[in-house]
mmCIF file of C-alpha atoms in Angstrom:
data_model
loop_
_atom_site.group_PDB
_atom_site.id
_atom_site.type_symbol
_atom_site.label_atom_id
_atom_site.label_comp_id
_atom_site.label_asym_id
_atom_site.label_seq_id
_atom_site.Cartn_x
_atom_site.Cartn_y
_atom_site.Cartn_z
ATOM 1 C CA MET A 1 -0.004 0.006 0.010
ATOM 2 C CA LYS A 2 2.869 2.395 0.916
ATOM 3 C CA PHE A 3 4.552 1.561 -2.473
ATOM 4 C CA ILE A 4 1.304 2.596 -4.379
ATOM 5 C CA LYS A 5 0.936 5.723 -2.223
ATOM 6 C CA ASP A 6 4.631 6.690 -2.989
ATOM 7 C CA ILE A 7 3.943 6.174 -6.713
ATOM 8 C CA LEU A 8 0.996 8.607 -6.489
ATOM 9 C CA LYS A 9 3.282 11.138 -4.833
ATOM 10 C CA GLY A 10 5.820 10.670 -7.571
ATOM 11 C CA ALA A 11 3.128 11.265 -10.200
ATOM 12 C CA VAL A 12 2.079 14.455 -8.592
ATOM 13 C CA ILE A 13 5.710 15.620 -8.581
ATOM 14 C CA GLY A 14 6.165 14.530 -12.267
ATOM 15 C CA VAL A 15 3.122 16.397 -13.409
ATOM 16 C CA ALA A 16 4.138 19.494 -11.380
ATOM 17 C CA ASN A 17 7.590 19.481 -13.034
ATOM 18 C CA ALA A 18 5.872 19.388 -16.461
ATOM 19 C CA ILE A 19 3.757 22.462 -15.882
ATOM 20 C CA PRO A 20 5.294 25.899 -16.128
ATOM 21 C CA GLY A 21 4.819 27.845 -12.935
ATOM 22 C CA VAL A 22 4.355 24.774 -10.743
ATOM 23 C CA SER A 23 7.388 23.354 -8.720
ATOM 24 C CA GLY A 24 8.072 19.656 -8.166
ATOM 25 C CA GLY A 25 10.200 20.626 -5.222
ATOM 26 C CA THR A 26 7.211 22.441 -3.614
ATOM 27 C CA MET A 27 5.116 19.248 -4.031
ATOM 28 C CA MET A 28 7.874 17.238 -2.328
ATOM 29 C CA VAL A 29 7.732 19.670 0.587
ATOM 30 C CA SER A 30 3.893 19.649 0.736
ATOM 31 C CA MET A 31 3.792 15.872 0.880
ATOM 32 C CA GLY A 32 6.452 15.591 3.558
ATOM 33 C CA ILE A 33 9.008 13.731 1.486
ATOM 34 C CA TYR A 34 11.502 16.494 0.712
ATOM 35 C CA ASP A 35 14.043 15.664 3.364
ATOM 36 C CA ASP A 36 13.927 11.953 2.612
ATOM 37 C CA ILE A 37 14.432 12.464 -1.131
ATOM 38 C CA ILE A 38 17.372 14.888 -0.603
ATOM 39 C CA TYR A 39 18.980 12.444 1.877
ATOM 40 C CA CYS A 40 18.576 9.502 -0.549
ATOM 41 C CA ILE A 41 20.072 11.449 -3.477
ATOM 42 C CA THR A 42 23.080 12.571 -1.508
ATOM 43 C CA HIS A 43 23.629 9.188 0.072
ATOM 44 C CA LEU A 44 22.797 7.089 -3.058
ATOM 45 C CA PHE A 45 26.242 5.538 -3.409
ATOM 46 C CA LYS A 46 26.866 5.238 0.381
ATOM 47 C CA GLN A 47 23.492 3.548 1.003
ATOM 48 C CA LEU A 48 22.627 2.240 -2.388
ATOM 49 C CA LYS A 49 20.018 -0.438 -1.567
ATOM 50 C CA LYS A 50 18.152 1.686 0.997
ATOM 51 C CA SER A 51 18.136 4.717 -1.319
ATOM 52 C CA ILE A 52 16.928 2.846 -4.323
ATOM 53 C CA GLN A 53 14.138 1.249 -2.220
ATOM 54 C CA ILE A 54 12.933 4.700 -1.140
ATOM 55 C CA LEU A 55 13.403 6.449 -4.465
ATOM 56 C CA LEU A 56 12.129 3.749 -6.844
ATOM 57 C CA PRO A 57 8.324 4.340 -6.354
ATOM 58 C CA TYR A 58 8.787 8.130 -6.628
ATOM 59 C CA ILE A 59 10.828 7.631 -9.904
ATOM 60 C CA ILE A 60 8.156 5.347 -11.344
ATOM 61 C CA GLY A 61 5.382 7.884 -10.341
ATOM 62 C CA MET A 62 7.392 10.815 -11.861
ATOM 63 C CA ALA A 63 7.870 8.969 -15.109
ATOM 64 C CA VAL A 64 4.121 8.195 -15.288
ATOM 65 C CA GLY A 65 3.384 11.874 -14.381
ATOM 66 C CA ILE A 66 5.781 13.430 -16.872
ATOM 67 C CA VAL A 67 5.134 11.122 -19.845
ATOM 68 C CA GLY A 68 1.470 10.123 -19.289
ATOM 69 C CA LEU A 69 -0.468 12.494 -17.053
ATOM 70 C CA ALA A 70 1.100 15.594 -18.523
ATOM 71 C CA PHE A 71 -1.035 15.057 -21.667
ATOM 72 C CA VAL A 72 -4.172 14.985 -19.452
ATOM 73 C CA ILE A 73 -3.059 18.049 -17.482
ATOM 74 C CA GLY A 74 -2.395 19.874 -20.775
ATOM 75 C CA TYR A 75 -6.016 19.345 -21.751
ATOM 76 C CA LEU A 76 -7.300 20.340 -18.334
ATOM 77 C CA LEU A 77 -5.262 23.552 -18.355
ATOM 78 C CA GLU A 78 -6.625 24.514 -21.696
ATOM 79 C CA HIS A 79 -10.331 23.843 -20.889
ATOM 80 C CA PHE A 80 -10.405 24.113 -17.069
ATOM 81 C CA GLU A 81 -7.466 26.450 -16.320
ATOM 82 C CA PHE A 82 -8.681 27.966 -13.028
ATOM 83 C CA GLN A 83 -9.961 24.725 -11.530
ATOM 84 C CA THR A 84 -6.710 22.854 -12.461
ATOM 85 C CA LYS A 85 -4.544 25.657 -10.947
ATOM 86 C CA MET A 86 -6.586 25.722 -7.814
ATOM 87 C CA THR A 87 -6.093 22.032 -7.428
ATOM 88 C CA PHE A 88 -2.369 22.542 -7.478
ATOM 89 C CA ILE A 89 -2.648 25.378 -5.005
ATOM 90 C CA GLY A 90 -4.588 23.088 -2.713
ATOM 91 C CA LEU A 91 -1.824 20.495 -3.044
ATOM 92 C CA ILE A 92 0.766 23.093 -2.137
ATOM 93 C CA LEU A 93 -1.060 24.699 0.789
ATOM 94 C CA GLY A 94 -2.291 21.392 2.145
ATOM 95 C CA GLY A 95 1.266 20.531 3.073
ATOM 96 C CA VAL A 96 2.126 23.880 4.734
ATOM 97 C CA PRO A 97 1.186 22.803 8.265
ATOM 98 C CA LEU A 98 3.680 19.975 7.915
ATOM 99 C CA LEU A 99 6.392 22.489 6.801
ATOM 100 C CA LEU A 100 5.544 24.853 9.709
ATOM 101 C CA GLY A 101 6.097 21.881 12.051
ATOM 102 C CA LYS A 102 9.730 21.878 10.970
ATOM 103 C CA ILE A 103 10.457 25.171 12.622
ATOM 104 C CA LYS A 104 7.848 25.135 15.425
ATOM 105 C CA GLY A 105 9.424 25.816 18.826
ATOM 106 C CA LYS A 106 12.700 26.914 17.277
ATOM 107 C CA LYS A 107 14.155 30.391 17.791
ATOM 108 C CA LYS A 108 13.124 32.798 15.046
ATOM 109 C CA GLY A 109 13.665 36.476 14.569
ATOM 110 C CA LEU A 110 14.141 39.349 12.110
ATOM 111 C CA PRO A 111 16.738 37.477 9.949
ATOM 112 C CA HIS A 112 14.223 34.707 9.351
ATOM 113 C CA ALA A 113 11.512 37.152 8.387
ATOM 114 C CA ILE A 114 13.862 38.995 5.995
ATOM 115 C CA VAL A 115 14.908 35.669 4.297
ATOM 116 C CA PHE A 116 11.289 34.653 3.944
ATOM 117 C CA LEU A 117 10.362 37.985 2.255
ATOM 118 C CA LEU A 118 13.447 37.939 0.014
ATOM 119 C CA PHE A 119 12.718 34.464 -1.405
ATOM 120 C CA PHE A 120 8.938 35.227 -1.591
ATOM 121 C CA VAL A 121 9.593 38.389 -3.652
ATOM 122 C CA ALA A 122 12.350 36.755 -5.719
ATOM 123 C CA ILE A 123 10.062 34.017 -7.118
ATOM 124 C CA ILE A 124 7.339 36.493 -7.978
ATOM 125 C CA ALA A 125 9.787 38.819 -9.666
ATOM 126 C CA MET A 126 11.270 35.920 -11.649
ATOM 127 C CA GLN A 127 7.907 35.018 -12.999
ATOM 128 C CA TYR A 128 6.934 38.670 -13.696
ATOM 129 C CA PHE A 129 10.132 39.734 -15.472
ATOM 130 C CA GLY A 130 11.120 36.294 -16.908
ATOM 131 C CA GLY A 131 8.929 36.237 -19.979
ATOM 132 C CA GLU A 132 9.352 33.483 -22.539
ATOM 133 C CA GLY A 133 12.450 33.140 -24.613
ATOM 134 C CA LYS A 134 12.644 32.495 -28.318
ATOM 135 C CA GLU A 135 12.312 28.779 -28.960
ATOM 136 C CA VAL A 136 15.464 27.018 -29.993
ATOM 137 C CA SER A 137 15.717 24.196 -32.540
ATOM 138 C CA LEU A 138 17.166 20.930 -31.203
ATOM 139 C CA THR A 139 20.072 19.844 -33.519
ATOM 140 C CA LEU A 140 22.812 17.295 -33.223
ATOM 141 C CA GLY A 141 26.426 18.319 -32.618
ATOM 142 C CA ILE A 142 28.981 19.009 -29.903
ATOM 143 C CA ILE A 143 27.969 22.612 -29.099
ATOM 144 C CA PRO A 144 24.163 21.897 -29.051
ATOM 145 C CA ALA A 145 24.852 18.846 -26.787
ATOM 146 C CA ILE A 146 26.911 21.043 -24.338
ATOM 147 C CA LEU A 147 24.090 23.671 -24.341
ATOM 148 C CA LEU A 148 21.552 20.923 -23.636
ATOM 149 C CA PHE A 149 23.673 19.582 -20.805
ATOM 150 C CA VAL A 150 23.871 23.040 -19.203
ATOM 151 C CA VAL A 151 20.098 23.603 -19.634
ATOM 152 C CA GLY A 152 19.572 20.199 -18.016
ATOM 153 C CA VAL A 153 21.638 21.258 -15.022
ATOM 154 C CA ILE A 154 19.713 24.571 -14.693
ATOM 155 C CA ALA A 155 16.368 22.864 -15.119
ATOM 156 C CA SER A 156 17.108 20.095 -12.555
ATOM 157 C CA ALA A 157 18.308 22.553 -9.935
ATOM 158 C CA THR A 158 15.067 24.462 -10.212
ATOM 159 C CA MET A 159 13.068 21.222 -10.114
ATOM 160 C CA VAL A 160 14.620 20.318 -6.720
ATOM 161 C CA ILE A 161 14.373 23.861 -5.230
ATOM 162 C CA PRO A 162 10.834 24.346 -3.760
ATOM 163 C CA GLY A 163 8.905 27.174 -5.375
ATOM 164 C CA VAL A 164 11.001 27.373 -8.484
ATOM 165 C CA SER A 165 9.484 25.835 -11.645
ATOM 166 C CA GLY A 166 11.902 23.889 -13.803
ATOM 167 C CA SER A 167 9.408 24.176 -16.664
ATOM 168 C CA MET A 168 9.229 27.884 -16.255
ATOM 169 C CA MET A 169 13.072 28.096 -16.482
ATOM 170 C CA LEU A 170 12.946 26.022 -19.673
ATOM 171 C CA MET A 171 10.362 28.353 -21.168
ATOM 172 C CA ILE A 172 12.521 31.423 -20.342
ATOM 173 C CA LEU A 173 15.452 29.698 -22.015
ATOM 174 C CA GLY A 174 13.329 28.680 -25.017
ATOM 175 C CA TYR A 175 13.751 24.988 -24.505
ATOM 176 C CA TYR A 176 10.375 24.003 -22.986
ATOM 177 C CA ASN A 177 8.387 23.070 -26.076
ATOM 178 C CA PRO A 178 11.330 21.612 -27.940
ATOM 179 C CA ILE A 179 12.208 19.292 -25.052
ATOM 180 C CA MET A 180 8.519 18.322 -24.376
ATOM 181 C CA ASN A 181 8.090 17.638 -28.107
ATOM 182 C CA ALA A 182 11.306 15.559 -28.218
ATOM 183 C CA VAL A 183 10.048 13.442 -25.170
ATOM 184 C CA GLN A 184 6.596 12.830 -26.931
ATOM 185 C CA ASP A 185 8.297 12.022 -30.218
ATOM 186 C CA PHE A 186 10.714 9.645 -28.397
ATOM 187 C CA VAL A 187 7.757 7.788 -26.773
ATOM 188 C CA THR A 188 5.878 7.533 -30.030
ATOM 189 C CA ALA A 189 8.965 6.382 -32.018
ATOM 190 C CA LEU A 190 9.689 3.764 -29.295
ATOM 191 C CA ALA A 191 6.123 2.481 -29.392
ATOM 192 C CA SER A 192 6.230 2.158 -33.204
ATOM 193 C CA ALA A 193 9.731 0.615 -33.017
ATOM 194 C CA ASN A 194 11.233 3.426 -35.188
ATOM 195 C CA MET A 195 14.739 2.964 -33.872
ATOM 196 C CA SER A 196 16.437 5.356 -36.279
ATOM 197 C CA LYS A 197 14.268 8.230 -34.930
ATOM 198 C CA VAL A 198 14.862 7.010 -31.400
ATOM 199 C CA LEU A 199 18.601 7.248 -31.920
ATOM 200 C CA VAL A 200 18.348 10.694 -33.382
ATOM 201 C CA LEU A 201 16.220 11.934 -30.441
ATOM 202 C CA CYS A 202 18.694 10.352 -28.001
ATOM 203 C CA GLY A 203 21.254 12.726 -29.403
ATOM 204 C CA SER A 204 19.360 15.526 -27.726
ATOM 205 C CA LEU A 205 17.677 13.845 -24.831
ATOM 206 C CA ILE A 206 20.850 12.054 -23.419
ATOM 207 C CA PRO A 207 22.910 15.303 -22.896
ATOM 208 C CA PHE A 208 19.826 16.993 -21.304
ATOM 209 C CA GLY A 209 19.237 13.895 -19.151
ATOM 210 C CA LEU A 210 22.777 13.851 -17.982
ATOM 211 C CA GLY A 211 22.630 17.553 -17.099
ATOM 212 C CA VAL A 212 19.435 16.842 -15.053
ATOM 213 C CA VAL A 213 21.034 13.980 -13.078
ATOM 214 C CA ILE A 214 24.191 15.885 -12.298
ATOM 215 C CA GLY A 215 22.222 19.061 -11.387
ATOM 216 C CA ILE A 216 19.993 17.088 -9.014
ATOM 217 C CA PHE A 217 22.963 15.653 -7.200
ATOM 218 C CA ALA A 218 24.684 19.051 -6.954
ATOM 219 C CA ILE A 219 21.764 21.031 -5.637
ATOM 220 C CA ALA A 220 20.620 18.174 -3.301
ATOM 221 C CA LYS A 221 24.041 18.200 -1.640
ATOM 222 C CA LEU A 222 23.947 22.007 -1.265
ATOM 223 C CA ILE A 223 20.519 21.888 0.347
ATOM 224 C CA GLU A 224 21.586 19.031 2.705
ATOM 225 C CA VAL A 225 24.557 21.187 3.842
ATOM 226 C CA LEU A 226 22.303 24.300 4.374
ATOM 227 C CA LEU A 227 19.720 22.145 6.391
ATOM 228 C CA SER A 228 22.477 20.735 8.562
ATOM 229 C CA LYS A 229 24.127 24.061 9.278
ATOM 230 C CA GLN A 230 21.275 26.645 9.125
ATOM 231 C CA GLU A 231 18.137 24.537 9.352
ATOM 232 C CA THR A 232 15.659 27.336 10.520
ATOM 233 C CA ILE A 233 16.981 29.898 8.057
ATOM 234 C CA THR A 234 16.759 27.367 5.268
ATOM 235 C CA TYR A 235 13.261 26.385 6.128
ATOM 236 C CA SER A 236 12.340 30.130 6.262
ATOM 237 C CA ALA A 237 13.632 30.465 2.716
ATOM 238 C CA ILE A 238 11.652 27.359 1.659
ATOM 239 C CA LEU A 239 8.518 28.784 3.293
ATOM 240 C CA GLY A 240 8.975 31.956 1.328
ATOM 241 C CA LEU A 241 9.283 29.960 -1.874
ATOM 242 C CA VAL A 242 6.245 27.854 -1.096
ATOM 243 C CA ALA A 243 4.079 30.813 -0.080
ATOM 244 C CA ALA A 244 4.951 32.579 -3.379
ATOM 245 C CA SER A 245 3.903 29.505 -5.406
ATOM 246 C CA PRO A 246 0.146 30.090 -5.390
ATOM 247 C CA VAL A 247 0.698 33.752 -6.493
ATOM 248 C CA VAL A 248 2.952 32.651 -9.333
ATOM 249 C CA ILE A 249 0.472 29.969 -10.472
ATOM 250 C CA LEU A 250 -2.333 32.494 -10.716
ATOM 251 C CA MET A 251 -0.421 35.390 -12.217
ATOM 252 C CA GLU A 252 -1.282 34.452 -15.822
ATOM 253 C CA THR A 253 -4.928 33.851 -15.016
ATOM 254 C CA ASP A 254 -7.613 36.452 -15.810
ATOM 255 C CA LEU A 255 -9.294 36.435 -12.332
ATOM 256 C CA LEU A 256 -11.560 39.411 -13.076
ATOM 257 C CA HIS A 257 -13.612 37.672 -15.683
ATOM 258 C CA LEU A 258 -14.254 34.357 -13.993
ATOM 259 C CA SER A 259 -17.934 33.179 -13.778
ATOM 260 C CA ALA A 260 -19.456 32.292 -10.473
ATOM 261 C CA VAL A 261 -19.528 28.631 -11.400
ATOM 262 C CA THR A 262 -15.799 28.579 -12.244
ATOM 263 C CA VAL A 263 -14.946 30.251 -8.892
ATOM 264 C CA ILE A 264 -17.139 27.763 -6.954
ATOM 265 C CA THR A 265 -15.760 24.740 -8.726
ATOM 266 C CA GLY A 266 -12.239 26.158 -8.301
ATOM 267 C CA VAL A 267 -12.766 26.422 -4.552
ATOM 268 C CA VAL A 268 -13.993 22.825 -4.491
ATOM 269 C CA PHE A 269 -11.061 21.521 -6.349
ATOM 270 C CA PHE A 270 -8.751 23.612 -4.016
ATOM 271 C CA ALA A 271 -10.217 21.801 -1.073
ATOM 272 C CA VAL A 272 -9.877 18.394 -2.886
ATOM 273 C CA GLY A 273 -6.199 19.196 -3.516
ATOM 274 C CA ALA A 274 -5.551 20.277 0.092
ATOM 275 C CA VAL A 275 -7.242 17.121 1.554
ATOM 276 C CA PHE A 276 -5.322 14.930 -0.992
ATOM 277 C CA ALA A 277 -1.983 16.545 -0.034
ATOM 278 C CA SER A 278 -2.651 16.073 3.704
ATOM 279 C CA LYS A 279 -3.594 12.404 3.112
ATOM 280 C CA LEU A 280 -0.476 11.723 1.127
ATOM 281 C CA ALA A 281 1.622 13.421 3.773
ATOM 282 C CA ASP A 282 0.262 11.071 6.508
#
């Protein structure tokens, strides 16, 4: 039962990472698995069996979420944008009590409030001023491969950091649609046994994937060090990132022209997301 539950958590993280403006790291925090995942990543080679046992269901769920459910979420965002976004906001805020428990009873002061505000404002400013970069064309070659590797490192770092959307960063850099299209084409080519196309797509996806893996290890180690040396300050920063997430998610939504039915159903789905997050965090 726990294995299935962890797969569901991984699926939520995978879908979140595939949607611009939504952070997979935030979902990890909301579901109470952030510390465990960071620990397993940084201790993968020292405690290989234990780390794989913990990470495996999350990895399976993330693969399902990114490759499969992302298609469904794309449809929902197009036709039920507000309700879908409110569901994710519910998922985020449903885990806030768990996050607050991390710093409950610990000494806090002005520095913690400043750190919270700085990170809160930084995420909103990033979304506001980021825009969307001109889309690149994925081509084969040494230079494009190096660029894809660097983009993978950047994207993975933002996927792990709560409140920062890896998809949003890919959009700013102009790689979001090309990468998503390449993943979809890869799955289609693999299903149809078109191995020549699979190999061509691997020329783009492998450098990007390597960058993602290395970036995840690097940022996970940095966060582990910060949590061990400045736990309360670090969690204050994470709280700022998480608190800014609902604002970022709704920034591109026309809230003034929503119908009463849309608002009511949005509130209902917000509640569903919050309850779902609290149940997954149990």
